[in-house]
């Protein structure tokens, strides 16, 4: 299989995963950015909005909008920070925790289903190869972006 064939397969996989994710999130009344925020809370517990902004790579203003929407739909809530009067902590609600536990279990089940029928060595080699492809792609994208930035700078 050539590098181009691998790239084409990765693009096809990406499209299938993205379409499935969008469908499942919409069914649950969520978006990708809101789910990303919930995932951070699920993995790490209550945190400040400033921490959430940094963790998901958005502006504090954007986090405020996301948390407002998650509060309005019952997935998250704000509470006063116990030691910093200027800050609030964002928590998962019972509804938010339940949906994240469900999504985490579905994630694990899909991962298991994807490798069902493969022996341990094939799974290991595949995981190593995919990690190599991911690392290489990240490097190539970063290098390309840097070249584009250099070309865009006025002389």
JSON list of C-alpha atoms in Angstrom, two decimals:
[
{"chain": "A", "resi": 1, "resn": "UNK", "atom": "CA", "xyz": [0.00, 0.00, 0.00]},
{"chain": "A", "resi": 2, "resn": "UNK", "atom": "CA", "xyz": [1.41, 3.40, -0.93]},
{"chain": "A", "resi": 3, "resn": "UNK", "atom": "CA", "xyz": [1.55, 6.51, 1.22]},
{"chain": "A", "resi": 4, "resn": "UNK", "atom": "CA", "xyz": [-1.18, 8.04, -0.97]},
{"chain": "A", "resi": 5, "resn": "UNK", "atom": "CA", "xyz": [-3.43, 5.04, -0.37]},
{"chain": "A", "resi": 6, "resn": "UNK", "atom": "CA", "xyz": [-2.87, 5.34, 3.38]},
{"chain": "A", "resi": 7, "resn": "UNK", "atom": "CA", "xyz": [-3.65, 9.06, 3.22]},
{"chain": "A", "resi": 8, "resn": "UNK", "atom": "CA", "xyz": [-6.83, 8.35, 1.24]},
{"chain": "A", "resi": 9, "resn": "UNK", "atom": "CA", "xyz": [-7.87, 5.74, 3.81]},
{"chain": "A", "resi": 10, "resn": "UNK", "atom": "CA", "xyz": [-7.22, 8.19, 6.65]},
{"chain": "A", "resi": 11, "resn": "UNK", "atom": "CA", "xyz": [-9.30, 10.85, 4.90]},
{"chain": "A", "resi": 12, "resn": "UNK", "atom": "CA", "xyz": [-12.15, 8.36, 4.43]},
{"chain": "A", "resi": 13, "resn": "UNK", "atom": "CA", "xyz": [-11.88, 7.31, 8.09]},
{"chain": "A", "resi": 14, "resn": "UNK", "atom": "CA", "xyz": [-11.93, 10.94, 9.14]},
{"chain": "A", "resi": 15, "resn": "UNK", "atom": "CA", "xyz": [-15.10, 11.60, 7.17]},
{"chain": "A", "resi": 16, "resn": "UNK", "atom": "CA", "xyz": [-16.88, 8.55, 8.59]},
{"chain": "A", "resi": 17, "resn": "UNK", "atom": "CA", "xyz": [-15.88, 9.41, 12.17]},
{"chain": "A", "resi": 18, "resn": "UNK", "atom": "CA", "xyz": [-16.79, 13.09, 11.78]},
{"chain": "A", "resi": 19, "resn": "UNK", "atom": "CA", "xyz": [-20.22, 12.32, 10.33]},
{"chain": "A", "resi": 20, "resn": "UNK", "atom": "CA", "xyz": [-20.95, 9.76, 13.05]},
{"chain": "A", "resi": 21, "resn": "UNK", "atom": "CA", "xyz": [-19.80, 12.13, 15.78]},
{"chain": "A", "resi": 22, "resn": "UNK", "atom": "CA", "xyz": [-21.92, 15.00, 14.44]},
{"chain": "A", "resi": 23, "resn": "UNK", "atom": "CA", "xyz": [-24.98, 12.75, 14.25]},
{"chain": "A", "resi": 24, "resn": "UNK", "atom": "CA", "xyz": [-24.52, 11.39, 17.77]},
{"chain": "A", "resi": 25, "resn": "UNK", "atom": "CA", "xyz": [-23.82, 14.79, 19.32]},
{"chain": "A", "resi": 26, "resn": "UNK", "atom": "CA", "xyz": [-26.81, 16.36, 17.59]},
{"chain": "A", "resi": 27, "resn": "UNK", "atom": "CA", "xyz": [-29.01, 13.53, 18.88]},
{"chain": "A", "resi": 28, "resn": "UNK", "atom": "CA", "xyz": [-27.89, 14.42, 22.39]},
{"chain": "A", "resi": 29, "resn": "UNK", "atom": "CA", "xyz": [-28.29, 18.16, 21.95]},
{"chain": "A", "resi": 30, "resn": "UNK", "atom": "CA", "xyz": [-24.55, 18.80, 21.96]},
{"chain": "A", "resi": 31, "resn": "UNK", "atom": "CA", "xyz": [-21.91, 20.27, 19.67]},
{"chain": "A", "resi": 32, "resn": "UNK", "atom": "CA", "xyz": [-18.25, 19.33, 19.33]},
{"chain": "A", "resi": 33, "resn": "UNK", "atom": "CA", "xyz": [-16.98, 22.36, 21.32]},
{"chain": "A", "resi": 34, "resn": "UNK", "atom": "CA", "xyz": [-19.51, 21.80, 24.11]},
{"chain": "A", "resi": 35, "resn": "UNK", "atom": "CA", "xyz": [-18.62, 18.11, 24.25]},
{"chain": "A", "resi": 36, "resn": "UNK", "atom": "CA", "xyz": [-14.91, 18.94, 24.36]},
{"chain": "A", "resi": 37, "resn": "UNK", "atom": "CA", "xyz": [-15.57, 21.17, 27.38]},
{"chain": "A", "resi": 38, "resn": "UNK", "atom": "CA", "xyz": [-17.63, 18.44, 29.06]},
{"chain": "A", "resi": 39, "resn": "UNK", "atom": "CA", "xyz": [-14.86, 15.92, 28.37]},
{"chain": "A", "resi": 40, "resn": "UNK", "atom": "CA", "xyz": [-12.32, 18.16, 30.15]},
{"chain": "A", "resi": 41, "resn": "UNK", "atom": "CA", "xyz": [-14.65, 18.38, 33.15]},
{"chain": "A", "resi": 42, "resn": "UNK", "atom": "CA", "xyz": [-15.29, 14.63, 33.08]},
{"chain": "A", "resi": 43, "resn": "UNK", "atom": "CA", "xyz": [-11.58, 13.81, 32.97]},
{"chain": "A", "resi": 44, "resn": "UNK", "atom": "CA", "xyz": [-10.38, 16.42, 35.46]},
{"chain": "A", "resi": 45, "resn": "UNK", "atom": "CA", "xyz": [-13.26, 17.53, 37.63]},
{"chain": "A", "resi": 46, "resn": "UNK", "atom": "CA", "xyz": [-14.44, 21.07, 38.32]},
{"chain": "A", "resi": 47, "resn": "UNK", "atom": "CA", "xyz": [-12.17, 23.82, 37.01]},
{"chain": "A", "resi": 48, "resn": "UNK", "atom": "CA", "xyz": [-12.27, 27.55, 36.37]},
{"chain": "A", "resi": 49, "resn": "UNK", "atom": "CA", "xyz": [-13.44, 28.97, 33.09]},
{"chain": "A", "resi": 50, "resn": "UNK", "atom": "CA", "xyz": [-9.91, 30.29, 32.49]},
{"chain": "A", "resi": 51, "resn": "UNK", "atom": "CA", "xyz": [-8.58, 26.73, 32.78]},
{"chain": "A", "resi": 52, "resn": "UNK", "atom": "CA", "xyz": [-11.29, 25.49, 30.41]},
{"chain": "A", "resi": 53, "resn": "UNK", "atom": "CA", "xyz": [-10.40, 28.15, 27.84]},
{"chain": "A", "resi": 54, "resn": "UNK", "atom": "CA", "xyz": [-6.76, 27.07, 27.91]},
{"chain": "A", "resi": 55, "resn": "UNK", "atom": "CA", "xyz": [-7.61, 23.35, 27.87]},
{"chain": "A", "resi": 56, "resn": "UNK", "atom": "CA", "xyz": [-9.82, 23.54, 24.80]},
{"chain": "A", "resi": 57, "resn": "UNK", "atom": "CA", "xyz": [-7.91, 26.32, 23.03]},
{"chain": "A", "resi": 58, "resn": "UNK", "atom": "CA", "xyz": [-10.54, 29.05, 22.89]},
{"chain": "A", "resi": 59, "resn": "UNK", "atom": "CA", "xyz": [-10.91, 32.56, 24.27]},
{"chain": "A", "resi": 60, "resn": "UNK", "atom": "CA", "xyz": [-12.35, 33.16, 27.73]},
{"chain": "A", "resi": 61, "resn": "UNK", "atom": "CA", "xyz": [-15.33, 34.88, 26.05]},
{"chain": "A", "resi": 62, "resn": "UNK", "atom": "CA", "xyz": [-15.97, 31.75, 23.98]},
{"chain": "A", "resi": 63, "resn": "UNK", "atom": "CA", "xyz": [-15.84, 29.57, 27.11]},
{"chain": "A", "resi": 64, "resn": "UNK", "atom": "CA", "xyz": [-18.40, 31.83, 28.76]},
{"chain": "A", "resi": 65, "resn": "UNK", "atom": "CA", "xyz": [-20.75, 31.27, 25.82]},
{"chain": "A", "resi": 66, "resn": "UNK", "atom": "CA", "xyz": [-20.16, 27.51, 25.90]},
{"chain": "A", "resi": 67, "resn": "UNK", "atom": "CA", "xyz": [-20.75, 27.28, 29.65]},
{"chain": "A", "resi": 68, "resn": "UNK", "atom": "CA", "xyz": [-23.88, 29.45, 29.35]},
{"chain": "A", "resi": 69, "resn": "UNK", "atom": "CA", "xyz": [-25.26, 27.00, 26.78]},
{"chain": "A", "resi": 70, "resn": "UNK", "atom": "CA", "xyz": [-24.31, 23.97, 28.89]},
{"chain": "A", "resi": 71, "resn": "UNK", "atom": "CA", "xyz": [-25.97, 25.50, 31.93]},
{"chain": "A", "resi": 72, "resn": "UNK", "atom": "CA", "xyz": [-29.12, 26.29, 29.94]},
{"chain": "A", "resi": 73, "resn": "UNK", "atom": "CA", "xyz": [-29.35, 22.67, 28.79]},
{"chain": "A", "resi": 74, "resn": "UNK", "atom": "CA", "xyz": [-28.56, 21.18, 32.20]},
{"chain": "A", "resi": 75, "resn": "UNK", "atom": "CA", "xyz": [-25.16, 19.64, 31.43]},
{"chain": "A", "resi": 76, "resn": "UNK", "atom": "CA", "xyz": [-23.01, 21.91, 33.61]},
{"chain": "A", "resi": 77, "resn": "UNK", "atom": "CA", "xyz": [-23.30, 24.42, 36.43]},
{"chain": "A", "resi": 78, "resn": "UNK", "atom": "CA", "xyz": [-21.19, 27.21, 37.89]},
{"chain": "A", "resi": 79, "resn": "UNK", "atom": "CA", "xyz": [-20.38, 27.45, 41.59]},
{"chain": "A", "resi": 80, "resn": "UNK", "atom": "CA", "xyz": [-18.35, 29.96, 43.56]},
{"chain": "A", "resi": 81, "resn": "UNK", "atom": "CA", "xyz": [-14.70, 29.01, 43.93]},
{"chain": "A", "resi": 82, "resn": "UNK", "atom": "CA", "xyz": [-14.08, 28.02, 47.57]},
{"chain": "A", "resi": 83, "resn": "UNK", "atom": "CA", "xyz": [-10.85, 30.01, 47.95]},
{"chain": "A", "resi": 84, "resn": "UNK", "atom": "CA", "xyz": [-10.90, 32.65, 45.18]},
{"chain": "A", "resi": 85, "resn": "UNK", "atom": "CA", "xyz": [-13.80, 35.10, 45.37]},
{"chain": "A", "resi": 86, "resn": "UNK", "atom": "CA", "xyz": [-13.09, 36.32, 41.82]},
{"chain": "A", "resi": 87, "resn": "UNK", "atom": "CA", "xyz": [-13.41, 32.87, 40.22]},
{"chain": "A", "resi": 88, "resn": "UNK", "atom": "CA", "xyz": [-16.12, 30.33, 39.64]},
{"chain": "A", "resi": 89, "resn": "UNK", "atom": "CA", "xyz": [-15.74, 26.62, 39.11]},
{"chain": "A", "resi": 90, "resn": "UNK", "atom": "CA", "xyz": [-17.59, 24.81, 36.37]},
{"chain": "A", "resi": 91, "resn": "UNK", "atom": "CA", "xyz": [-19.00, 21.41, 37.37]},
{"chain": "A", "resi": 92, "resn": "UNK", "atom": "CA", "xyz": [-20.78, 18.64, 35.54]},
{"chain": "A", "resi": 93, "resn": "UNK", "atom": "CA", "xyz": [-24.39, 18.20, 36.59]},
{"chain": "A", "resi": 94, "resn": "UNK", "atom": "CA", "xyz": [-25.84, 14.72, 37.11]},
{"chain": "A", "resi": 95, "resn": "UNK", "atom": "CA", "xyz": [-27.13, 14.94, 33.53]},
{"chain": "A", "resi": 96, "resn": "UNK", "atom": "CA", "xyz": [-23.68, 15.97, 32.28]},
{"chain": "A", "resi": 97, "resn": "UNK", "atom": "CA", "xyz": [-21.98, 13.19, 34.22]},
{"chain": "A", "resi": 98, "resn": "UNK", "atom": "CA", "xyz": [-24.45, 10.62, 32.95]},
{"chain": "A", "resi": 99, "resn": "UNK", "atom": "CA", "xyz": [-24.03, 11.61, 29.30]},
{"chain": "A", "resi": 100, "resn": "UNK", "atom": "CA", "xyz": [-20.23, 11.63, 29.60]},
{"chain": "A", "resi": 101, "resn": "UNK", "atom": "CA", "xyz": [-20.20, 8.20, 31.26]},
{"chain": "A", "resi": 102, "resn": "UNK", "atom": "CA", "xyz": [-22.38, 6.90, 28.43]},
{"chain": "A", "resi": 103, "resn": "UNK", "atom": "CA", "xyz": [-20.17, 8.48, 25.77]},
{"chain": "A", "resi": 104, "resn": "UNK", "atom": "CA", "xyz": [-17.02, 7.14, 27.45]},
{"chain": "A", "resi": 105, "resn": "UNK", "atom": "CA", "xyz": [-18.47, 3.61, 27.49]},
{"chain": "A", "resi": 106, "resn": "UNK", "atom": "CA", "xyz": [-19.50, 3.93, 23.84]},
{"chain": "A", "resi": 107, "resn": "UNK", "atom": "CA", "xyz": [-15.99, 5.14, 22.99]},
{"chain": "A", "resi": 108, "resn": "UNK", "atom": "CA", "xyz": [-14.45, 2.10, 24.68]},
{"chain": "A", "resi": 109, "resn": "UNK", "atom": "CA", "xyz": [-16.94, -0.25, 22.98]},
{"chain": "A", "resi": 110, "resn": "UNK", "atom": "CA", "xyz": [-16.23, 1.20, 19.53]},
{"chain": "A", "resi": 111, "resn": "UNK", "atom": "CA", "xyz": [-12.49, 0.88, 20.13]},
{"chain": "A", "resi": 112, "resn": "UNK", "atom": "CA", "xyz": [-12.95, -2.78, 21.07]},
{"chain": "A", "resi": 113, "resn": "UNK", "atom": "CA", "xyz": [-15.20, -3.42, 18.09]},
{"chain": "A", "resi": 114, "resn": "UNK", "atom": "CA", "xyz": [-12.65, -1.88, 15.71]},
{"chain": "A", "resi": 115, "resn": "UNK", "atom": "CA", "xyz": [-9.98, -4.42, 16.63]},
{"chain": "A", "resi": 116, "resn": "UNK", "atom": "CA", "xyz": [-12.25, -7.42, 17.17]},
{"chain": "A", "resi": 117, "resn": "UNK", "atom": "CA", "xyz": [-10.79, -10.43, 15.36]},
{"chain": "A", "resi": 118, "resn": "UNK", "atom": "CA", "xyz": [-7.25, -9.05, 15.27]},
{"chain": "A", "resi": 119, "resn": "UNK", "atom": "CA", "xyz": [-4.50, -10.68, 17.30]},
{"chain": "A", "resi": 120, "resn": "UNK", "atom": "CA", "xyz": [-2.61, -8.64, 19.90]},
{"chain": "A", "resi": 121, "resn": "UNK", "atom": "CA", "xyz": [0.50, -8.27, 17.73]},
{"chain": "A", "resi": 122, "resn": "UNK", "atom": "CA", "xyz": [-1.52, -6.89, 14.79]},
{"chain": "A", "resi": 123, "resn": "UNK", "atom": "CA", "xyz": [-3.23, -4.41, 17.12]},
{"chain": "A", "resi": 124, "resn": "UNK", "atom": "CA", "xyz": [0.15, -3.33, 18.54]},
{"chain": "A", "resi": 125, "resn": "UNK", "atom": "CA", "xyz": [1.75, -2.91, 15.10]},
{"chain": "A", "resi": 126, "resn": "UNK", "atom": "CA", "xyz": [-1.29, -1.02, 13.82]},
{"chain": "A", "resi": 127, "resn": "UNK", "atom": "CA", "xyz": [-1.29, 1.29, 16.84]},
{"chain": "A", "resi": 128, "resn": "UNK", "atom": "CA", "xyz": [2.44, 1.95, 16.40]},
{"chain": "A", "resi": 129, "resn": "UNK", "atom": "CA", "xyz": [2.01, 2.64, 12.69]},
{"chain": "A", "resi": 130, "resn": "UNK", "atom": "CA", "xyz": [-0.91, 4.99, 13.27]},
{"chain": "A", "resi": 131, "resn": "UNK", "atom": "CA", "xyz": [1.06, 6.85, 15.95]},
{"chain": "A", "resi": 132, "resn": "UNK", "atom": "CA", "xyz": [3.94, 7.23, 13.51]},
{"chain": "A", "resi": 133, "resn": "UNK", "atom": "CA", "xyz": [1.59, 8.57, 10.81]},
{"chain": "A", "resi": 134, "resn": "UNK", "atom": "CA", "xyz": [-0.01, 10.99, 13.29]},
{"chain": "A", "resi": 135, "resn": "UNK", "atom": "CA", "xyz": [3.32, 12.29, 14.58]},
{"chain": "A", "resi": 136, "resn": "UNK", "atom": "CA", "xyz": [4.64, 12.71, 11.05]},
{"chain": "A", "resi": 137, "resn": "UNK", "atom": "CA", "xyz": [1.48, 14.46, 9.89]},
{"chain": "A", "resi": 138, "resn": "UNK", "atom": "CA", "xyz": [1.61, 16.88, 12.83]},
{"chain": "A", "resi": 139, "resn": "UNK", "atom": "CA", "xyz": [5.23, 17.69, 12.03]},
{"chain": "A", "resi": 140, "resn": "UNK", "atom": "CA", "xyz": [4.55, 18.18, 8.32]},
{"chain": "A", "resi": 141, "resn": "UNK", "atom": "CA", "xyz": [1.54, 20.40, 8.99]},
{"chain": "A", "resi": 142, "resn": "UNK", "atom": "CA", "xyz": [3.53, 22.53, 11.44]},
{"chain": "A", "resi": 143, "resn": "UNK", "atom": "CA", "xyz": [6.41, 22.86, 8.98]},
{"chain": "A", "resi": 144, "resn": "UNK", "atom": "CA", "xyz": [4.01, 23.85, 6.19]},
{"chain": "A", "resi": 145, "resn": "UNK", "atom": "CA", "xyz": [2.31, 26.44, 8.41]},
{"chain": "A", "resi": 146, "resn": "UNK", "atom": "CA", "xyz": [5.69, 27.90, 9.38]},
{"chain": "A", "resi": 147, "resn": "UNK", "atom": "CA", "xyz": [6.71, 28.20, 5.71]},
{"chain": "A", "resi": 148, "resn": "UNK", "atom": "CA", "xyz": [3.39, 29.88, 4.89]},
{"chain": "A", "resi": 149, "resn": "UNK", "atom": "CA", "xyz": [3.87, 32.32, 7.77]},
{"chain": "A", "resi": 150, "resn": "UNK", "atom": "CA", "xyz": [7.40, 33.15, 6.57]},
{"chain": "A", "resi": 151, "resn": "UNK", "atom": "CA", "xyz": [6.16, 33.80, 3.05]},
{"chain": "A", "resi": 152, "resn": "UNK", "atom": "CA", "xyz": [3.36, 36.02, 4.33]},
{"chain": "A", "resi": 153, "resn": "UNK", "atom": "CA", "xyz": [5.70, 38.26, 6.36]},
{"chain": "A", "resi": 154, "resn": "UNK", "atom": "CA", "xyz": [6.48, 41.58, 4.66]},
{"chain": "A", "resi": 155, "resn": "UNK", "atom": "CA", "xyz": [10.16, 42.07, 3.74]}
]
